[in-house]
Coordinates of C-alpha atoms in Angstrom, one line a residue:
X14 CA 0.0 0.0 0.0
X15 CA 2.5 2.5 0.5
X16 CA 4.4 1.6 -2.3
X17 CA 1.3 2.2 -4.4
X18 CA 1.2 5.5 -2.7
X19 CA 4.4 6.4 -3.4
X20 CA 4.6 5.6 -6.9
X21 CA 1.3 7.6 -7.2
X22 CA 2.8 10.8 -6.2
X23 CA 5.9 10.3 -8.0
X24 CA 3.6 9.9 -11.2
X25 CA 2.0 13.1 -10.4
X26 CA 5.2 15.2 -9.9
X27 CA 6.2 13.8 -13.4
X28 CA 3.2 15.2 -15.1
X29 CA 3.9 18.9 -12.9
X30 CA 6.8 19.1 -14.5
X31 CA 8.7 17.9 -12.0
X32 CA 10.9 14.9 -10.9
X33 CA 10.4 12.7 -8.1
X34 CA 11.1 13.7 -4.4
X35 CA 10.2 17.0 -4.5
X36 CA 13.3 17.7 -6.9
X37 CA 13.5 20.4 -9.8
X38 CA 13.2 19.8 -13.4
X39 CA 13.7 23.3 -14.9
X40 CA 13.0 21.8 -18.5
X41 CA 11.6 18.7 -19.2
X42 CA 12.6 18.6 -22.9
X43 CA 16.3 18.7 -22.2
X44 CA 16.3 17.0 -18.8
X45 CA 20.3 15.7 -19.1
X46 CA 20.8 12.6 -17.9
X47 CA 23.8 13.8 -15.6
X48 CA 23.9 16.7 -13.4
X49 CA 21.3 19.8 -13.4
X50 CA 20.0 21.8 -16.6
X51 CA 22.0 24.9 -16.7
X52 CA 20.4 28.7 -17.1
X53 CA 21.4 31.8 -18.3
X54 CA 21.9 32.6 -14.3
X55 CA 23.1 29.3 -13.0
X56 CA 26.0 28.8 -11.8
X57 CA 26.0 32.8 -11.4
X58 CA 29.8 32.8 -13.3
X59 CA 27.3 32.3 -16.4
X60 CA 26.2 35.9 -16.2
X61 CA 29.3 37.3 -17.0
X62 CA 30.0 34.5 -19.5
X63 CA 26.7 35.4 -21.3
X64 CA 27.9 38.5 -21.4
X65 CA 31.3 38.2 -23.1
X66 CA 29.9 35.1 -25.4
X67 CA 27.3 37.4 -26.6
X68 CA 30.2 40.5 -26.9
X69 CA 32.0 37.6 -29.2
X70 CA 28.9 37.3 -31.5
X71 CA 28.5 41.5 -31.7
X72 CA 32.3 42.0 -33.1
X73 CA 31.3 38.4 -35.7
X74 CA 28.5 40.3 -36.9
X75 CA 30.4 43.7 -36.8
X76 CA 33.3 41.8 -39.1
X77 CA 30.8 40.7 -42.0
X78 CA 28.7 44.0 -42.1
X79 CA 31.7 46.0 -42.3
X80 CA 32.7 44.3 -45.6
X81 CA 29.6 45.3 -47.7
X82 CA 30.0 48.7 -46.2
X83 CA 33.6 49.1 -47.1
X84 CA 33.3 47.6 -50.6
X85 CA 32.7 51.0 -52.2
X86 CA 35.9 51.9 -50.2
X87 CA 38.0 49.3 -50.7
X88 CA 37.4 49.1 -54.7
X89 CA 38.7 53.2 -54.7
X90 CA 41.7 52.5 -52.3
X91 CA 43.1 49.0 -54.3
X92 CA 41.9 49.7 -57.3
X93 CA 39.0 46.6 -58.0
X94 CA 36.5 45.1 -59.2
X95 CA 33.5 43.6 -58.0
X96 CA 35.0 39.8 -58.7
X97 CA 38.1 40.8 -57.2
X98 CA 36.6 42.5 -54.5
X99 CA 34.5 39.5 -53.9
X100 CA 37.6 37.4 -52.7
X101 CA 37.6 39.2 -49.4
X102 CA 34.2 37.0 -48.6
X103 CA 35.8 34.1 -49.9
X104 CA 38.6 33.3 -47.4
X105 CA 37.1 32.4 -44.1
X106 CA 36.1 29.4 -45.5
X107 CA 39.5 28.2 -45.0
X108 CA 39.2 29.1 -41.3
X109 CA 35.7 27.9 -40.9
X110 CA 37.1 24.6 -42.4
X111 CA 39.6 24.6 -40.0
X112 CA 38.0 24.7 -37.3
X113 CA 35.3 22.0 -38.0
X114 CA 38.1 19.5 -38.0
X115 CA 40.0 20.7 -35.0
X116 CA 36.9 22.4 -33.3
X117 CA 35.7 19.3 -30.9
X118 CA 39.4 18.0 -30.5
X119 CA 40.4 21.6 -28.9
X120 CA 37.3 21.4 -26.4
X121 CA 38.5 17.9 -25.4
X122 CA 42.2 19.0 -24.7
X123 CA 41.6 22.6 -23.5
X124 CA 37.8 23.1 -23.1
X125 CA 36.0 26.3 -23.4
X126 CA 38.6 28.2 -22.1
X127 CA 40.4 26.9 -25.0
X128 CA 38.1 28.4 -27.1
X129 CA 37.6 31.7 -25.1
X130 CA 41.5 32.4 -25.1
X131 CA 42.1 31.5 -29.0
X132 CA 39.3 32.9 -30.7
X133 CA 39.5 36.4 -30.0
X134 CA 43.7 36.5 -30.7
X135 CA 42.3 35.3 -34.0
X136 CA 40.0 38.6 -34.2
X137 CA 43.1 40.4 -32.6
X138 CA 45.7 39.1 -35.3
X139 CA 43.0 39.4 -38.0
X140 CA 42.2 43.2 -37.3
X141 CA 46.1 44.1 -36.7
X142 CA 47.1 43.0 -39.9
X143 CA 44.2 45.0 -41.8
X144 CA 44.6 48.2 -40.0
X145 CA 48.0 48.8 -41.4
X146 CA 46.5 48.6 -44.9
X147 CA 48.4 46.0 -46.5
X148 CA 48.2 44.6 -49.9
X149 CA 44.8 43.3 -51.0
X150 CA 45.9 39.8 -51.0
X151 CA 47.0 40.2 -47.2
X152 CA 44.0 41.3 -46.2
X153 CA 42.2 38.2 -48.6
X154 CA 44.3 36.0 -46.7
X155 CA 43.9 37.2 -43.2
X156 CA 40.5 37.0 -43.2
X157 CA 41.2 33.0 -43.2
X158 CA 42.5 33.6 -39.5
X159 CA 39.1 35.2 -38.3
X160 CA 36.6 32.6 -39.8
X161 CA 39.0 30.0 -37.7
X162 CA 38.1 32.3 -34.6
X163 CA 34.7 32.7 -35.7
X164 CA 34.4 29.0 -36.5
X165 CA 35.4 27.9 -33.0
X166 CA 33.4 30.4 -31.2
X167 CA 30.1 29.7 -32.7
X168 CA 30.0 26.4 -32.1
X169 CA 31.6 26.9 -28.6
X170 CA 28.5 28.9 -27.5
X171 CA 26.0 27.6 -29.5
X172 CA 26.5 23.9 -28.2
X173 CA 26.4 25.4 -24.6
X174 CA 24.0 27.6 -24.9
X175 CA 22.1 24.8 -26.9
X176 CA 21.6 23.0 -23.9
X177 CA 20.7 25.3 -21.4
X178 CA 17.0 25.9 -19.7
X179 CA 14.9 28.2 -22.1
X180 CA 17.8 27.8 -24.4
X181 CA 15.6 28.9 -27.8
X182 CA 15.3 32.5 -26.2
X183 CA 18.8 32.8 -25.0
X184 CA 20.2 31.8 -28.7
X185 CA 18.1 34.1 -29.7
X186 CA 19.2 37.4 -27.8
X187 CA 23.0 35.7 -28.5
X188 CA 22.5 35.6 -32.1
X189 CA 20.5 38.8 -31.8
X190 CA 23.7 40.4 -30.3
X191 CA 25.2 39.3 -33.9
X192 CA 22.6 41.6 -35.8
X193 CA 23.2 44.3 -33.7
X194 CA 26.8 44.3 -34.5
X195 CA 25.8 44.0 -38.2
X196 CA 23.6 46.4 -37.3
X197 CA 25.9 49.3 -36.2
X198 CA 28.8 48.3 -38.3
X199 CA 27.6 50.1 -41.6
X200 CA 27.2 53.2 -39.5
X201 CA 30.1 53.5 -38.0
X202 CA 32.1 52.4 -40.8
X203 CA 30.1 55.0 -43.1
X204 CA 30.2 58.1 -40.1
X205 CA 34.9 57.3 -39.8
X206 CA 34.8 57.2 -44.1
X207 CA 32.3 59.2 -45.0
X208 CA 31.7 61.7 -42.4
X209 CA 35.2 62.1 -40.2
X210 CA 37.0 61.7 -43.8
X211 CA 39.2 59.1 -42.4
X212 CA 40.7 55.8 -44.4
X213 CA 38.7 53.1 -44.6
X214 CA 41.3 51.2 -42.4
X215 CA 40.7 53.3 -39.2
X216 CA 37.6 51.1 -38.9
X217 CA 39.6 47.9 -37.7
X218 CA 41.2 50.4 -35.0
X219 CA 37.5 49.7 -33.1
X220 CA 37.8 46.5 -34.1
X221 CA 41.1 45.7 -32.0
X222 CA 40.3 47.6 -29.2
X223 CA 36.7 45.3 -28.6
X224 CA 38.5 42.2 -29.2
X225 CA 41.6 43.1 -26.5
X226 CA 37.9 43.7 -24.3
X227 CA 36.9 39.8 -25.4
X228 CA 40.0 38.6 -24.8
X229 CA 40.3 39.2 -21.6
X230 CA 36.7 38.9 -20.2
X231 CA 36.5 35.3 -22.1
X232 CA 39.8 34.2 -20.6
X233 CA 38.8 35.2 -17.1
X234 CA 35.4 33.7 -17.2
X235 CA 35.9 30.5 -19.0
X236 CA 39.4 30.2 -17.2
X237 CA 38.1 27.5 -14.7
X238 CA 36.6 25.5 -18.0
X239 CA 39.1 23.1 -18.7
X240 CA 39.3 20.0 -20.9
X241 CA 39.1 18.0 -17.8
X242 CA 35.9 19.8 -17.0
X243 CA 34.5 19.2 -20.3
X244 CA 35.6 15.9 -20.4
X245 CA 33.4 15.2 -17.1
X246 CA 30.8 16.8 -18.6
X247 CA 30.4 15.0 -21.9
X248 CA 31.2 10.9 -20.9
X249 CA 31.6 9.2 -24.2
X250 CA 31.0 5.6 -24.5
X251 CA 33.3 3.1 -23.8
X252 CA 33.7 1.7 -27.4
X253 CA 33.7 5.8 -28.9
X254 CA 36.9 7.3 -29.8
X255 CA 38.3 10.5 -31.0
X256 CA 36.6 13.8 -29.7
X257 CA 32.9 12.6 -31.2
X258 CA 33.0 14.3 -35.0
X259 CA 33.1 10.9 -36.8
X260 CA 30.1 10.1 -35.0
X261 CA 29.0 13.3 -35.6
X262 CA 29.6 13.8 -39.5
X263 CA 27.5 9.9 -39.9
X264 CA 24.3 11.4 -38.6
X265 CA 21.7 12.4 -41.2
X266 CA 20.5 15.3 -38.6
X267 CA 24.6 17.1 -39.0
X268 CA 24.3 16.9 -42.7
X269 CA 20.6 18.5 -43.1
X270 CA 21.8 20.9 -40.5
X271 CA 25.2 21.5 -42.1
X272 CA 22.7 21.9 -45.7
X273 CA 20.3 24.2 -43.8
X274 CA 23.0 26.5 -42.5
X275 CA 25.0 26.6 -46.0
X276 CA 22.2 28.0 -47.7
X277 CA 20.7 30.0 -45.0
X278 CA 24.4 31.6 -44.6
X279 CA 24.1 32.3 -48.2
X280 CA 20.8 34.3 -47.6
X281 CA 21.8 36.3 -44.9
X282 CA 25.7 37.2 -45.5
X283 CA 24.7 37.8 -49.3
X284 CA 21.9 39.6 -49.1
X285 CA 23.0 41.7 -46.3
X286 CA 26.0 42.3 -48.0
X287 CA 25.3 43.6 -51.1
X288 CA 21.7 45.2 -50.1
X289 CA 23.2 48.9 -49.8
X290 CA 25.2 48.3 -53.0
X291 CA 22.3 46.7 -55.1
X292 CA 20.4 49.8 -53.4
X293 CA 22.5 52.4 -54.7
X294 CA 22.4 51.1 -58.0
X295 CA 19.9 49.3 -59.1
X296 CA 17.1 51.7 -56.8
X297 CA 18.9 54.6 -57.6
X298 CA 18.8 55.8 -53.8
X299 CA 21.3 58.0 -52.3
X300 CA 24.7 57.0 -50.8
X301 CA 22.6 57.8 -47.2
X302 CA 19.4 55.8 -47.9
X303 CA 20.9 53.4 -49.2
X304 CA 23.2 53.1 -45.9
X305 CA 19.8 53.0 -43.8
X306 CA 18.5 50.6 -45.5
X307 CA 21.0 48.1 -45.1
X308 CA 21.1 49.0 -41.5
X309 CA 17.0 48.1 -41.5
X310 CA 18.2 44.6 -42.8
X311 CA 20.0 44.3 -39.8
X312 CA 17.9 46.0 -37.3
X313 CA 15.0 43.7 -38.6
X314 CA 17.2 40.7 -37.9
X315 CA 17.9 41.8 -34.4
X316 CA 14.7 42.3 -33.2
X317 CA 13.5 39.3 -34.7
X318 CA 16.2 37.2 -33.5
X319 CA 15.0 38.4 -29.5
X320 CA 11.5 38.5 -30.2
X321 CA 10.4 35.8 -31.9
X322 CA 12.9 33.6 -29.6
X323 CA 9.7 33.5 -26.8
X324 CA 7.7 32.5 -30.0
X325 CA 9.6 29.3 -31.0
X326 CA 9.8 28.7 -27.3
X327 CA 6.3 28.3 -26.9
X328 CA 4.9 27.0 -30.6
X329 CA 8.1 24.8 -31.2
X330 CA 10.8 24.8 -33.9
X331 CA 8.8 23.0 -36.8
X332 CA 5.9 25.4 -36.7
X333 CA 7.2 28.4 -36.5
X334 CA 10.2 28.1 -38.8
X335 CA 7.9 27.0 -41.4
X336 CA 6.0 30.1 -41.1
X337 CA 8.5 32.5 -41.4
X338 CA 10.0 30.3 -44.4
X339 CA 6.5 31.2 -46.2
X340 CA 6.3 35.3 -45.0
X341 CA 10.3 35.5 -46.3
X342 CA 9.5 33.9 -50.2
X343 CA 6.6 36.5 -49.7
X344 CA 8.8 39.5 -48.6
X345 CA 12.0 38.1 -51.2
X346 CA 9.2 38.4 -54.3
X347 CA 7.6 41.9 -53.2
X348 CA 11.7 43.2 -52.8
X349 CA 12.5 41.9 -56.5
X350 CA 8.8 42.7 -58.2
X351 CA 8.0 45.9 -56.7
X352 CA 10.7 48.3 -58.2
X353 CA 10.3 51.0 -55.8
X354 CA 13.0 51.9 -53.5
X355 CA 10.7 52.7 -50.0
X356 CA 8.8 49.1 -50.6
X357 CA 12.6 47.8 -51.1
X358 CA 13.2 49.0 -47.8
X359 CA 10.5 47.8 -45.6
X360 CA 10.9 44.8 -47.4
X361 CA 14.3 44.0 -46.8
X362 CA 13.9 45.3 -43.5
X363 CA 11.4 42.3 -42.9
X364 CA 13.0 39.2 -44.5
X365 CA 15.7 40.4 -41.6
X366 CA 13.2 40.1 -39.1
X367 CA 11.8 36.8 -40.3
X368 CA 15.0 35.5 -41.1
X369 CA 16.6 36.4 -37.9
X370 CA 15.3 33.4 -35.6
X371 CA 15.6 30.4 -38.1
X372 CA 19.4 29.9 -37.4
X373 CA 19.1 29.8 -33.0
X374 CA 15.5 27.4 -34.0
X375 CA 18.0 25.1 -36.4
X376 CA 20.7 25.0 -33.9
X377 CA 18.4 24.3 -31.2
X378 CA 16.6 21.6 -33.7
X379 CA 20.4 19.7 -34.3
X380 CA 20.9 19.8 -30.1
X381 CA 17.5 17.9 -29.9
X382 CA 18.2 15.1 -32.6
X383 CA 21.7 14.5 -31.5
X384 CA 23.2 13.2 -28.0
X385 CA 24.9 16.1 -25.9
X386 CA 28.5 14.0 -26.2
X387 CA 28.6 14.9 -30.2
X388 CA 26.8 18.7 -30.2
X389 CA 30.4 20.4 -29.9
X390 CA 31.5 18.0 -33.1
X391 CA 28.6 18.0 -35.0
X392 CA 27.3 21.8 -33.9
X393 CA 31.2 23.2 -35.7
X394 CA 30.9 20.8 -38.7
X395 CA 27.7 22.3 -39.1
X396 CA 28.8 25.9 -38.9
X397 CA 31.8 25.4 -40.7
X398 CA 29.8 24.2 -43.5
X399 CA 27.1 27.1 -42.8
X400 CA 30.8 29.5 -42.8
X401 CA 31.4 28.3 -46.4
X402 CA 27.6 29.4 -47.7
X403 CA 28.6 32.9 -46.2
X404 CA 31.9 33.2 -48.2
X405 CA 30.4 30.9 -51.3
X406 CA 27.4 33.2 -52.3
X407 CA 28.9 36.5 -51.6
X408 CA 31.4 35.9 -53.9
X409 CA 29.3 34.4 -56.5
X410 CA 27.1 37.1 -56.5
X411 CA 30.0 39.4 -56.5
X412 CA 31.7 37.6 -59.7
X413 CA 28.1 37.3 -61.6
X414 CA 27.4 41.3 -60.9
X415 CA 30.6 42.0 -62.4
X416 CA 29.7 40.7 -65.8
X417 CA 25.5 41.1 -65.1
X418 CA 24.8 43.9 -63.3
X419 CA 23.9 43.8 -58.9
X420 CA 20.1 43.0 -60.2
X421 CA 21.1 39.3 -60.1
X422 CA 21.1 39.6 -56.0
X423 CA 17.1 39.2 -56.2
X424 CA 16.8 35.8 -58.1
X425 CA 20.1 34.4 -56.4
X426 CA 18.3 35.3 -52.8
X427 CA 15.3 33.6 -53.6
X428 CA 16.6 30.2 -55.2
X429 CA 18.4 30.1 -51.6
X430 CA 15.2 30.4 -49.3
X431 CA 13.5 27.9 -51.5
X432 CA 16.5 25.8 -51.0
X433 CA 16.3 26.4 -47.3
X434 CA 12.7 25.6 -47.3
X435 CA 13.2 22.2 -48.9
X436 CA 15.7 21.5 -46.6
X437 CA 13.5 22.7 -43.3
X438 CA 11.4 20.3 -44.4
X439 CA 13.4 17.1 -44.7
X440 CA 14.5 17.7 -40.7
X441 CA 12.6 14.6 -38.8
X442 CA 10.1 14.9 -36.2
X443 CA 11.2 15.5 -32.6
X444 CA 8.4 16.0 -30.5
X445 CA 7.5 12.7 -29.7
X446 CA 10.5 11.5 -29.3
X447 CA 11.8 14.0 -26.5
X448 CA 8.2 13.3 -25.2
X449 CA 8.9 9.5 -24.7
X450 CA 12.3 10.1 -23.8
X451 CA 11.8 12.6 -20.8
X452 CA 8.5 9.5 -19.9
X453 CA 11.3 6.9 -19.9
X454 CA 13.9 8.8 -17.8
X455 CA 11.0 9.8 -15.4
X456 CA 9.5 6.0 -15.1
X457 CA 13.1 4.5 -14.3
X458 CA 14.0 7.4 -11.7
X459 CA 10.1 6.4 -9.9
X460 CA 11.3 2.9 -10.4
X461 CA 14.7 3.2 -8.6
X462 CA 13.5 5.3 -5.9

């Protein structure tokens, strides 16, 4: 009889959310099978490393915005055209590469302080070399050293905060932090060229000074997250060897993710990349509105990246990312049919807005389908991949405006969000599965206590 009772009440704390014994289950749907689901506020040393991970995604997203705002700039200063130009997006894939391969081997030996130590000397070396002004080829060839950074920072957080309570609204705000940096970038870049009548160069004098900033608050905060820590953390199987990506790169959920992140990549650095240019000439807008408007772009990403986070929380991944699939094919044609340059605007400004959440609601998608001791692998082949879409399409656009005009943006923009469509839509289902998964941890917990 008082087994029955027992068992009784331990069923109904399962279905309040909670685990037997009176003991907390902040999220049922990522319930880890060791230890206790972290938040954004627990252990409180996450606060501050929030804070520095999300200043890591602000200078990333301050890096790629600057480019489409310097092109103009940098074509004057070197003498170029838009194909040569063009090769400037084209060389982080090397370092994104990189950093797939080595990316879940350097979080086994040295952890996330690891990471938080060598990614922003990569932004440091990067920005260094640029702001002397070097030959063009240099400063194609640098930029290999900051996709490496970028590559190991990006799936560094995303995988951690991938697994955190709430975690769909904290990618969001992260990623978020990345539009705002692509946000501000074209403005400050424009105000020091345009405005101040200083080189283009002076730019990447900001650009050291924030990533000295990242150095030393990621080193301090992750300085107590060592590969022995991550090691306990992430228990591999007896039989597994290696640091997880082999396992990672056989699953059919990394490739559809590392597909969904190409394209998407392709989308989002292209387009917002060559928006003001396309603006200026094929619009005919000013050298101001057309500045703005890329700035909307980004502003609409931000926004949407925070705001629609609580949305994906609450209607799940599947749903909602479906939705703003269809309202950004709807937004791509009214930018390419309508040829008015105010509809351009608010157009543009909402595919950012609609496109913004889709990458933290993929990542977060990938975390779910794959077991926590392979997200670090499988998360940075993915992104590395997604890295290569951003340098790819840029550059392609770049070489086909040179003989075609910038027009060809539109129809290159909208082959890629039908591409990522078809791809959203071969991801499997995961709600029943978590479902029957948190059930079974739940019933063998009640049946051990």
């Amino acid at each position: 009889m008082l087994s029955q009772t027992v068992e009784k009440k331990a069923r109904i704390n399962s279905s309040d959310g909670c685990s037997v014994q009176g003991r907390p289950c902040p999220d049922k749907r990522r319930r880890p099978a060791h230890g206790e689901v972290e938040r954004w506020n627990y252990p409180r040393g996450n606060v501050l490393r929030l804070a520095f991970a999300f200043l890591t995604f602000i200078i990333a997203g301050m890096n790629d915005a600057a480019v489409g705002a310097l092109i103009p700039y940098l074509e004057e200063y070197y003498d170029l055209n838009y194909t040569t130009v063009s090769l400037i997006f084209l060389t982080p894939f090397a370092g994104y590469s990189l950093a797939a391969i080595t990316n879940a081997r350097i979080h086994v030996a040295l952890g996330q302080r690891g990471v938080g130590v060598m990614a922003p000397l990569c932004h440091i070396v990067t920005y260094t070399v640029i702001a002397a002004a070097p030959p063009f080829p240099v400063v194609v060839a640098v930029s290999a050293i900051s996709g490496f950074g970028n590559g190991l920072a990006d799936a560094c957080y995303c995988a951690w905060v991938g697994a955190m309570d709430k975690a769909n609204q904290i990618q969001g705000f992260m990623h978020a932090c990345y539009s705002l940096g692509a946000l501000f970038a074209p403005l400050i870049a424009t105000s020091m060229v345009v405005s101040a009548a200083l080189p283009w160069y002076t730019y990447y004098y900001l650009m050291i000074g924030l990533s000295a900033v990242e150095w030393v608050g990621l080193t301090v905060t992750f300085w107590r997250k060592t590969g022995a820590v991550y090691r306990a953390g992430h228990p591999r199987d007896a039989d597994a060897k290696g640091a997880g990506t082999k396992d990672a790169v056989k699953s059919k959920a990394t490739w559809l993710c590392s597909l969904f992140f190409f394209t998407y990549m392709g989308v989002e650095v292209g387009l917002g990349g060559w928006v003001v240019t396309f603006m200026l000439r094929v619009r005919d807008a000013s050298a101001y509105a057309s500045g703005i408007s890329g700035s909307g772009f980004w502003a609409g990403m931000a926004v949407g990246r925070a705001a629609l986070g609580f949305v994906t929380e609450r209607f799940g991944e599947r749903l909602c990312i479906s939705i703003y699939l269809a309202c950004c094919l709807a937004l791509q044609l009214l930018f390419w049919l309508v040829p008015q340059f105010v509809v351009s605007a608010v157009a543009v400004a909402f595919l950012g807005f609609f496109l913004g959440p889709m990458f933290p609601g993929a990542v977060m998608v990938t975390a779910k389908l794959l077991p926590k001791d392979v997200h670090v692998s499988a998360i940075g082949f993915a992104m590395a991949i997604g890295g290569t879409g951003g340098t790819v399409f840029p550059f392609i656009i770049g070489a086909i405006a040179a003989g075609r005009g910038v027009w060809v943006l539109q129809p290159i923009i909208l082959a890629l969000i039908g591409v990522v469509a078809v791809v959203w839509f071969l991801f499997p289902r995961i709600k029943k599965r978590d479902e029957e998964t948190v059930d079974g941890a739940t019933q063998t917990e009640t049946l051990s206590s």
